[in-house]
XYZ file of C-alpha atoms in Angstrom:
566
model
C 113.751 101.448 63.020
C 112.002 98.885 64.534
C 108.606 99.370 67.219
C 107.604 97.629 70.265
C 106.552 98.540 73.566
C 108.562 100.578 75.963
C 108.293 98.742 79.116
C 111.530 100.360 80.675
C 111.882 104.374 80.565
C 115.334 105.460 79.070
C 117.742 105.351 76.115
C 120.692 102.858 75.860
C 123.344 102.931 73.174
C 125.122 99.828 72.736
C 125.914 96.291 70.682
C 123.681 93.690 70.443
C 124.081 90.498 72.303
C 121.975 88.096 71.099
C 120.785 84.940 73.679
C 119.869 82.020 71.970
C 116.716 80.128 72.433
C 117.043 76.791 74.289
C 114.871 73.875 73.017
C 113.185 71.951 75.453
C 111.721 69.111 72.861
C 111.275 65.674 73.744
C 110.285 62.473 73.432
C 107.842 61.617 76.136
C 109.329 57.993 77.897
C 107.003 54.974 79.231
C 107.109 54.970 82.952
C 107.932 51.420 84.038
C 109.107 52.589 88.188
C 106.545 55.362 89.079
C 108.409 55.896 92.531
C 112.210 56.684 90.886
C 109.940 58.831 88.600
C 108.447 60.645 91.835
C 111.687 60.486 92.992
C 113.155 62.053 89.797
C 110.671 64.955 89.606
C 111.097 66.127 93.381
C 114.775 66.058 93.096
C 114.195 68.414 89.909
C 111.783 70.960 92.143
C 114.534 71.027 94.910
C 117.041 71.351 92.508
C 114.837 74.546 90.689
C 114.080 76.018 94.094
C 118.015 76.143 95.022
C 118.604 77.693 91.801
C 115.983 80.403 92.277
C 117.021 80.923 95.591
C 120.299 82.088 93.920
C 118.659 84.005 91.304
C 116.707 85.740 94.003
C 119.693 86.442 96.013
C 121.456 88.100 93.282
C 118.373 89.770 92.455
C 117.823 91.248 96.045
C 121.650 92.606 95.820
C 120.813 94.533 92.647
C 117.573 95.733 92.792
C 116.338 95.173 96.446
C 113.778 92.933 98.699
C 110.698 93.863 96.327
C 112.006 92.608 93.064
C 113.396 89.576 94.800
C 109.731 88.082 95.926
C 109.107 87.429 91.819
C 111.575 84.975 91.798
C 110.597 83.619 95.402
C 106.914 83.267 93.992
C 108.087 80.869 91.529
C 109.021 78.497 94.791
C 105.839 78.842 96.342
C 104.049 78.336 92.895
C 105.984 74.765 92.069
C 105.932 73.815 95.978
C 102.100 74.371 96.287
C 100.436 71.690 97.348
C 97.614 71.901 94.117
C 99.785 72.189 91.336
C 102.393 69.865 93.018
C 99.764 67.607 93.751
C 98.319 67.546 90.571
C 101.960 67.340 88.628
C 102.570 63.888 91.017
C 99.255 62.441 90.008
C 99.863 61.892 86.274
C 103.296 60.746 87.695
C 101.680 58.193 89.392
C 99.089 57.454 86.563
C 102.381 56.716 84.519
C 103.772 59.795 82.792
C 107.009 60.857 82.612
C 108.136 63.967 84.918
C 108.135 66.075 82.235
C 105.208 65.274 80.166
C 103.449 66.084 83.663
C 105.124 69.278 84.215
C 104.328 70.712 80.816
C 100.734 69.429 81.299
C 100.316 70.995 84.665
C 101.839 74.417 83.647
C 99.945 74.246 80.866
C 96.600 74.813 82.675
C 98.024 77.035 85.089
C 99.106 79.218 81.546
C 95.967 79.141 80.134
C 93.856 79.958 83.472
C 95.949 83.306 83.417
C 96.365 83.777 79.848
C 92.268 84.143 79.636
C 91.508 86.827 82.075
C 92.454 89.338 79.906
C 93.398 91.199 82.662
C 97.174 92.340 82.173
C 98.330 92.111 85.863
C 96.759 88.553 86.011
C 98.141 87.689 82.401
C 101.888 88.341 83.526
C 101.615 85.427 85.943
C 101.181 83.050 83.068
C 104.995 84.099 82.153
C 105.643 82.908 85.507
C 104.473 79.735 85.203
C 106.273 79.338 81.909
C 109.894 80.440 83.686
C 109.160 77.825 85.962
C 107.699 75.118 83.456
C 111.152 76.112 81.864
C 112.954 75.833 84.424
C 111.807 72.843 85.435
C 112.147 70.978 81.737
C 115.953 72.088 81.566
C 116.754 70.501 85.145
C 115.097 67.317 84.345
C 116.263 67.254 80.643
C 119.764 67.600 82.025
C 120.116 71.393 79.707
C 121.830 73.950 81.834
C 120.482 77.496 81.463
C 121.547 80.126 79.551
C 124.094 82.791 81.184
C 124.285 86.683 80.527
C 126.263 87.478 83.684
C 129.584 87.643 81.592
C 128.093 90.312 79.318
C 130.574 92.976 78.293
C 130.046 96.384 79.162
C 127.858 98.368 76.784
C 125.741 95.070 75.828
C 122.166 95.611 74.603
C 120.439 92.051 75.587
C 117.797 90.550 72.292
C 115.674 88.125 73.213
C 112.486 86.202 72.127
C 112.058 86.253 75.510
C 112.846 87.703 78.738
C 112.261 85.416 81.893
C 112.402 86.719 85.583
C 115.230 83.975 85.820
C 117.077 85.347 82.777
C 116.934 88.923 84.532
C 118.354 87.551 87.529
C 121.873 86.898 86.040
C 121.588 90.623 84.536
C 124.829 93.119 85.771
C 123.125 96.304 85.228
C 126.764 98.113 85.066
C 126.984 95.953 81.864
C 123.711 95.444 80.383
C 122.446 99.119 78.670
C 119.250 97.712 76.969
C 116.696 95.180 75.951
C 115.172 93.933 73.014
C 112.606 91.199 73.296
C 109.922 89.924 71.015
C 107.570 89.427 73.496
C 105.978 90.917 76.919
C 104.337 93.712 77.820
C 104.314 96.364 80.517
C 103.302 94.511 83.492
C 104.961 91.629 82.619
C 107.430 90.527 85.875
C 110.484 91.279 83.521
C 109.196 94.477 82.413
C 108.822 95.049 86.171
C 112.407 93.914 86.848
C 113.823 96.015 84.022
C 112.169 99.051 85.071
C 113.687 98.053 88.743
C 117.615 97.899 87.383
C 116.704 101.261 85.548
C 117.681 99.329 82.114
C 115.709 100.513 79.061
C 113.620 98.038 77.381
C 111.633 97.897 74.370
C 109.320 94.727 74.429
C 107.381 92.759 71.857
C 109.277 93.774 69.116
C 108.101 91.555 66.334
C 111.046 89.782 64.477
C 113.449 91.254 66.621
C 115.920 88.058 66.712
C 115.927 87.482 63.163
C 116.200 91.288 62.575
C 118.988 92.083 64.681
C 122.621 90.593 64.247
C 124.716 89.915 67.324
C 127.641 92.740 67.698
C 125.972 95.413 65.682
C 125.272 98.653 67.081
C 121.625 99.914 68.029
C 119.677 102.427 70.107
C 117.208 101.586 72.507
C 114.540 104.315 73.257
C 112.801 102.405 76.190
C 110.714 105.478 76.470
C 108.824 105.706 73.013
C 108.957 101.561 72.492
C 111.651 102.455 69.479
C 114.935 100.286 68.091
C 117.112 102.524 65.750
C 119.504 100.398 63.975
C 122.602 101.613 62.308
C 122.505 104.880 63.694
C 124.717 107.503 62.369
C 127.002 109.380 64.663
C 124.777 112.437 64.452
C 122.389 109.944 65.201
C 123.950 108.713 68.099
C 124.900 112.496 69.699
C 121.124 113.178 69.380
C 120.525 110.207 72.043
C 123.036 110.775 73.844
C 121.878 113.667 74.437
C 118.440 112.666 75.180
C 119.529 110.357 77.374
C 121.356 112.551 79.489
C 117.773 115.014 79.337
C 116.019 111.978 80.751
C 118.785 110.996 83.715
C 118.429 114.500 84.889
C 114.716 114.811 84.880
C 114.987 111.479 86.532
C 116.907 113.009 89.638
C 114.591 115.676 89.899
C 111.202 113.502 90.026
C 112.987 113.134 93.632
C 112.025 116.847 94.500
C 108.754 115.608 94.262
C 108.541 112.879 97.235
C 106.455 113.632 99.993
C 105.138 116.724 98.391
C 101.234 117.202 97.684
C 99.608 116.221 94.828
C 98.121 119.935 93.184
C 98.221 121.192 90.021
C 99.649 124.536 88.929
C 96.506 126.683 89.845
C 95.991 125.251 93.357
C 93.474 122.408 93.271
C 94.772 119.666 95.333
C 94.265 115.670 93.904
C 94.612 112.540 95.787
C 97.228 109.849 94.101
C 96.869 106.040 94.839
C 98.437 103.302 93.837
C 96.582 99.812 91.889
C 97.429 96.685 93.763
C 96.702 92.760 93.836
C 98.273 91.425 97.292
C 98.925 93.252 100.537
C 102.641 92.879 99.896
C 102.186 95.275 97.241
C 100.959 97.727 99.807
C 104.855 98.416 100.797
C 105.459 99.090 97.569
C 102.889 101.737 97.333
C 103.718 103.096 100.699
C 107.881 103.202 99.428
C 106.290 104.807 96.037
C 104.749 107.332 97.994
C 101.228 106.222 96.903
C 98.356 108.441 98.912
C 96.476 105.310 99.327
C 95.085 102.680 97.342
C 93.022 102.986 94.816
C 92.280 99.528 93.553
C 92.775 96.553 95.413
C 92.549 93.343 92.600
C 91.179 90.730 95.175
C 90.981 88.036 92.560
C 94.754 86.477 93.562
C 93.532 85.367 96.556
C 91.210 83.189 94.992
C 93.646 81.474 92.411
C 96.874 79.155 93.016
C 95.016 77.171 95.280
C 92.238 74.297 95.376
C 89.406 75.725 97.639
C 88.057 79.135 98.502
C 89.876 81.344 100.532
C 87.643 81.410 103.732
C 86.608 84.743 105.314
C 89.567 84.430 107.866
C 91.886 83.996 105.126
C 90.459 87.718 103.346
C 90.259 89.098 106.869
C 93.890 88.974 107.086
C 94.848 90.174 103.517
C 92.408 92.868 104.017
C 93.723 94.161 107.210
C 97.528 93.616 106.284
C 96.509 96.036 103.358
C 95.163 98.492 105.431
C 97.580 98.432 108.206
C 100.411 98.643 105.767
C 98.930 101.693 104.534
C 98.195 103.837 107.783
C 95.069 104.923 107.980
C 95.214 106.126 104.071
C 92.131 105.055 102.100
C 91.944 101.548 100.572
C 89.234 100.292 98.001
C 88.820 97.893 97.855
C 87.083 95.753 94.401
C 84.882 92.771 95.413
C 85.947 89.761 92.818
C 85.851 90.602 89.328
C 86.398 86.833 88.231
C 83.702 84.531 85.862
C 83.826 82.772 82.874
C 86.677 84.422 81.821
C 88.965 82.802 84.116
C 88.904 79.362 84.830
C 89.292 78.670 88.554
C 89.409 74.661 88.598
C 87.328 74.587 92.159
C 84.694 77.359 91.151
C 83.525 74.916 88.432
C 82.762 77.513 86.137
C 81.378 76.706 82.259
C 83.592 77.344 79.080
C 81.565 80.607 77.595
C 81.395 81.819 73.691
C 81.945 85.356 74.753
C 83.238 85.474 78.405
C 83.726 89.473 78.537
C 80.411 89.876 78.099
C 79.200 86.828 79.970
C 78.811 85.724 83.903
C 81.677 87.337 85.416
C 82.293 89.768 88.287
C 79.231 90.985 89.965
C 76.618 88.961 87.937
C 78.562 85.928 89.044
C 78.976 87.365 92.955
C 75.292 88.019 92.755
C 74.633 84.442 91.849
C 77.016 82.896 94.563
C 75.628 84.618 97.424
C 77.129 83.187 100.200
C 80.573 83.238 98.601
C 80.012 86.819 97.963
C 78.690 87.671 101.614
C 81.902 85.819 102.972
C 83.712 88.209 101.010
C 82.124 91.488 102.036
C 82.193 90.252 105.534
C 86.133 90.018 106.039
C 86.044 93.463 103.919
C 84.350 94.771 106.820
C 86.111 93.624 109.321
C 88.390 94.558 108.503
C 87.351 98.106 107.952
C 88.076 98.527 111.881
C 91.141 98.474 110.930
C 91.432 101.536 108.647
C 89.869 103.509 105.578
C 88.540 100.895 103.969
C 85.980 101.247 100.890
C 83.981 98.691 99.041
C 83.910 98.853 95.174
C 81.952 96.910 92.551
C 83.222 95.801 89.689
C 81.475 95.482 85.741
C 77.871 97.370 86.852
C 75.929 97.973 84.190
C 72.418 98.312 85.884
C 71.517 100.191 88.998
C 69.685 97.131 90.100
C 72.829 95.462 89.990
C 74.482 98.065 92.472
C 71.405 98.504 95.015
C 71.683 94.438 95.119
C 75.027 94.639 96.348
C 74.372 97.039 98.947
C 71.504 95.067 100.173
C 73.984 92.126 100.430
C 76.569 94.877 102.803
C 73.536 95.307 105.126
C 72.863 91.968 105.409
C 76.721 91.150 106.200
C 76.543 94.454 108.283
C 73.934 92.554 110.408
C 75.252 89.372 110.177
C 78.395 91.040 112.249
C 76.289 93.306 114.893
C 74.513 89.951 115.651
C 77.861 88.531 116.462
C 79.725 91.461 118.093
C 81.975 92.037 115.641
C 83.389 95.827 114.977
C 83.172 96.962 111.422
C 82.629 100.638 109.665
C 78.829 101.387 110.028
C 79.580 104.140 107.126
C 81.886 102.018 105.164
C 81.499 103.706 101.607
C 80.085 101.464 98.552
C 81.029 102.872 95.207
C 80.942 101.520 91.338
C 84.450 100.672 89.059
C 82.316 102.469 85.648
C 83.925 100.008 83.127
C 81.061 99.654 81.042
C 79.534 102.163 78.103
C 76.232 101.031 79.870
C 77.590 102.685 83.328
C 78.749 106.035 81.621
C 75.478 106.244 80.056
C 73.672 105.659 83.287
C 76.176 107.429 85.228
C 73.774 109.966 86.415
C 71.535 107.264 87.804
C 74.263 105.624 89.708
C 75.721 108.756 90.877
C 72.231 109.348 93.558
C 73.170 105.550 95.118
C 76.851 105.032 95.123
C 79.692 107.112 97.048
C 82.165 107.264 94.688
C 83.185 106.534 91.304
C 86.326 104.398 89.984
C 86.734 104.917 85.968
C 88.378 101.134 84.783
C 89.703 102.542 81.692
C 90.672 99.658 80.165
C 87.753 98.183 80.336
C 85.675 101.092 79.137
C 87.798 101.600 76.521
C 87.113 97.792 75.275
C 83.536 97.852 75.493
C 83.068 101.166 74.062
C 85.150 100.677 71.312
C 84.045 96.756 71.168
C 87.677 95.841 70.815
C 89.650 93.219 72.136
C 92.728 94.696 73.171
C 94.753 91.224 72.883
C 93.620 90.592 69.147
C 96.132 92.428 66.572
C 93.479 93.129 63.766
C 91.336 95.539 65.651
C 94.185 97.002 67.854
C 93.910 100.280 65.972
C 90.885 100.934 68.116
C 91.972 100.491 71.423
C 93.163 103.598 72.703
C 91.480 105.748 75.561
C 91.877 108.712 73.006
C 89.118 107.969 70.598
C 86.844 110.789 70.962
C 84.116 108.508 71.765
C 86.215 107.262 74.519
C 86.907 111.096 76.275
C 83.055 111.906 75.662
C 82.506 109.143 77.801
C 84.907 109.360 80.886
C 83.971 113.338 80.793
C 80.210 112.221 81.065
C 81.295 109.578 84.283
C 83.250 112.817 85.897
C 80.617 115.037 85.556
C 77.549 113.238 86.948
C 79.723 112.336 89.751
C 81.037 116.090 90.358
C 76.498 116.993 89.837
C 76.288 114.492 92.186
C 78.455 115.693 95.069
C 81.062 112.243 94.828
C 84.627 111.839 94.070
C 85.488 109.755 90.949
C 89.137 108.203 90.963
C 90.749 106.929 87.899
C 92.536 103.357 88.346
C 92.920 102.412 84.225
C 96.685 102.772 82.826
C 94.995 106.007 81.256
C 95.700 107.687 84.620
C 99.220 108.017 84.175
C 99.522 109.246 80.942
C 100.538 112.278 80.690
C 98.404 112.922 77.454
C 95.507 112.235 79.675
C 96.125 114.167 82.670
C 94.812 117.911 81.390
C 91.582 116.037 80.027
C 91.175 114.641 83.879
C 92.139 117.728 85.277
C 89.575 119.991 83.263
C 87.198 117.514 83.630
C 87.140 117.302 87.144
C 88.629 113.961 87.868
C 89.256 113.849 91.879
C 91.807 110.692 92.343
C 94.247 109.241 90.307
C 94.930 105.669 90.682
C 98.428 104.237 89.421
C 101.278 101.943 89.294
C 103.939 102.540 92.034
C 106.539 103.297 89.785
C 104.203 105.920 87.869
C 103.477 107.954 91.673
C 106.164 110.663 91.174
C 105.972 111.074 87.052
C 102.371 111.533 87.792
C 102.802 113.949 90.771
C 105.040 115.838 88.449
C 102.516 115.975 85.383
C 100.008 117.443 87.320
C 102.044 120.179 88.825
C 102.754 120.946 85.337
C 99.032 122.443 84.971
C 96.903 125.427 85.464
C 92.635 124.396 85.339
C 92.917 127.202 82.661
C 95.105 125.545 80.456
C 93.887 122.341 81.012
C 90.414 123.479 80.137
C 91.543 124.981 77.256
C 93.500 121.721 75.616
C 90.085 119.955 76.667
C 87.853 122.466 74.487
C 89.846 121.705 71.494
C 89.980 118.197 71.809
C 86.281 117.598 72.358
C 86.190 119.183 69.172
C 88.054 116.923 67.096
C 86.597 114.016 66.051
C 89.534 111.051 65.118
C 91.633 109.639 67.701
C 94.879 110.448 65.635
C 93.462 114.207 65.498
C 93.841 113.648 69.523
C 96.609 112.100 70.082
C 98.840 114.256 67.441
C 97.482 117.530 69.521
C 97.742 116.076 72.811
C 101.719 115.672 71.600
C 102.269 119.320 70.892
C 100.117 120.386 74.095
C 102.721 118.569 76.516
């Protein structure tokens, strides 16, 4: 058996196709005629654009509009005036088309790569489809093809690009097998969307795995079975029939309420990072939104996004959603992230260094711009302000000093915002939790970041291997802390939301409901399985599993009862 990550829910029985890596070497060429180099290079991006515009095409057929705009990003990113820009300067400074491509994508790769952040991180793939992309078309190497995959075909992979997934027939393909990616990668994403099981980053997975040979893919528990044995194979099959029908019924759940077994009714949002994904919230059947990510509008471009520009986002957002609440996180971006135009330093230890509201707090005027368009855009709808990274209350009364001064900034010049606009805290931080009672009496509402939290209370880095063992939200010292957050918020009179992955596991979901968690904040695809988890419920029983696992005191003690509770 081999592990990974299961990115796409499901179980897939089939023979292994294996797709070859392509190598892109070469030998970077003197530049004697920079024009037919220009010339070269934007006959490449037209030629990548057509070819996406295919892929998207064929994409929109099988899975719909939504999954279609991944690909179409890819155009926008390679047409964009910065990194085109930048890509036709070292042309012109005399290197060869692709020596400038790599370079450019390059830094676009390693801006993403070092937020941490996992939604941000995926777009760093992107930019490697279309760095790939781009070195095949000028390097004259045509792209590999999966469309004339047999039926019954489980795809393995080192890895999985958006453009790869485009020439995917899901009657054909029944699983994949890559040795990279994660869950919020944009192939994860398109997997889940053609309802193909996938197992991700599973480590020596092409060297493992022999083309023709018959495996199981259990997209659901990240798990490759090879050489099953027939009784083997009936025990899937059977499970995979279990899951296709609870599948069908998840639909019995749409435009229902979200309330647990007992009664007590909870509100279910939906994460986001563009107002686009607002439709996809509203088709999940999100309640609102319960994170906004406002840091894309700051990147893929050369200049900050004036308050016009964050108006609009803002109130697309809102409008798209109807009235239902939006919160909405002021920029959680620093020395973590390098944003060419923001200038900001290299730092030894940028998770613990100027980021998020220390940096806002800093850049005044950047951060007033900001809360200005967020409300104005509050006319608009339910719209909510959030903080990101407090650890201090002084940190969170200077950012509501900063919404009054916007506040009068806008009655000076007519303009209609929400005069109670509510200002609350994302608790990320073991310093909030432990303060939580203090920030409770100033802010009006809690969001728990559980990813985050889970870092800096565990002080593990969830991207580094050797201390990966501690990363999980199940560590007792973990739960202590996101019960203390929920119950100086419930002492205090304010909802507290959830927006970490935690919120959507259903391990976690009688420790939120006992505790007294108010909002759940998830992925659109997680709205219904979550919906259903809750239902499954009483407070009673919930508080019971709670008891006994604030009892136990390792994480595998937790997790192994948490198992038998479901």
């Amino acid at each position: 058996m081999l592990k990974g990550i299961g990115a796409s829910e499901g179980i897939g029985i089939g023979r292994v196709m294996m797709v070859a890596e392509q190598s892109l070497d070469y030998v970077p060429k003197d530049v004697t005629d920079v024009d037919a180099e220009l010339e070269r290079f934007r006959n490449a991006v037209d030629e990548f654009c057509n070819n996406t515009t295919e892929q998207a095409d064929a994409i929109r057929k099988s899975t719909g509009d939504k999954e279609a705009e991944i690909l179409l990003g890819h155009i926008t990113m390679i047409r964009d005036p910065f990194m085109n820009g930048e890509i036709e300067n070292l042309i012109k400074a005399e290197q060869c088309a692709e020596k400038a491509v790599e370079q450019i994508c390059q830094m676009f790769i390693d801006m993403f790569s070092a937020t941490g952040d996992e939604v941000t991180m995926q777009r760093a793939t992107d930019v490697k489809d279309i760095r790939d992309g781009m070195l095949a078309i000028l390097l004259g190497i045509h792209e590999v093809k999966i469309s004339d995959a047999p039926a019954g075909t489980v795809l393995v992979v080192k890895e999985l690009t958006p453009s790869m997934t485009a020439g995917i027939n899901k009657e054909n393909i029944v699983g994949i097998v890559t040795e990279t990616g994660s869950q919020t990668s944009h192939s994860a994403i398109l997997a889940r969307a053609l309802e193909i099981p996938a197992v991700l980053s599973v480590s020596g997975a092409v060297t493992s795995l022999s083309s023709g040979e018959q495996i199981i893919v259990d997209g659901s528990e990240g798990e490759v079975i090879t050489a099953p044995a027939e009784d083997v194979i009936a025990e899937y099959t059977a499970k995979r029939d279990s899951f296709l029908r609870d599948k069908r019924e998840l639909e019995n759940y749409r435009g229902q309420k979200t309330v647990s077994a007992s009664g007590e009714e909870y509100e279910l949002f939906c994460n986001i990072g563009t107002p686009k994904d607002a439709t996809k919230a509203m088709a999940a059947d999100g309640e609102g939104v319960g994170l906004f990510r406002t840091e894309f509008l700051f990147m893929d471009r050369n200049v900050l996004p004036t308050e016009d520009e964050q108006f609009e986002a803002y109130k697309q957002a809102s409008l798209i959603m109807k009235g239902a609440p939006v919160i909405i996180r002021t920029l959680d971006i620093g020395g973590d992230k390098e944003i060419p135009y923001l200038g900001l330093e290299k730092e030894e230890n940028p998770f613990m260094g100027f980021r998020a509201i220390r940096y806002c707090l800093k850049n005044r005027d950047m951060f007033k711009s900001q809360l200005k368009a967020i409300l104005r855009a509050s006319a608009f709808g339910d719209i909510r302000i959030m903080f990101p990274l407090i650890t201090t209350v002084d940190e969170l009364r200077d950012g509501k000093a900063l919404v009054e001064e916007a506040k009068s900034d806008l009655r000076v010049s007519g303009i209609a915002f929400d005069e109670n606009i509510k200002v609350g805290v994302m608790t990320e931080t073991a310093s909030s939790g432990v303060i939580a009672d203090m920030l409770a009496e100033e802010a009006d509402f809690f969001s728990i970041g559980t990813n985050d939290l889970t870092g800096y209370t565990m002080a593990a880095d969830r991207g580094n291997g050797d201390v990966a063992y501690l990363y999980s939200p199940f560590q007792p010292s973990v739960i202590r802390m996101i019960k203390r957050i929920i119950t100086c918020a419930s002492e205090a009179g304010i909802p507290v939301g959830m927006c970490g992955e935690a919120a959507a596991n259903p391990m976690m979901i009688p420790l939120l409901i006992s505790f007294g968690l108010t909002e759940f904040s998830v992925s659109a695809p997680s709205v219904l399985k979550v919906r259903k988890n809750i239902a499954k419920w009483t407070k009673s029983e919930a508080d019971a599993v709670a008891a006994k696992v604030l009892e136990m005191k390792t994480e595998a003690e937790v997790v192994a009862y948490l198992k038998t509770a479901l």
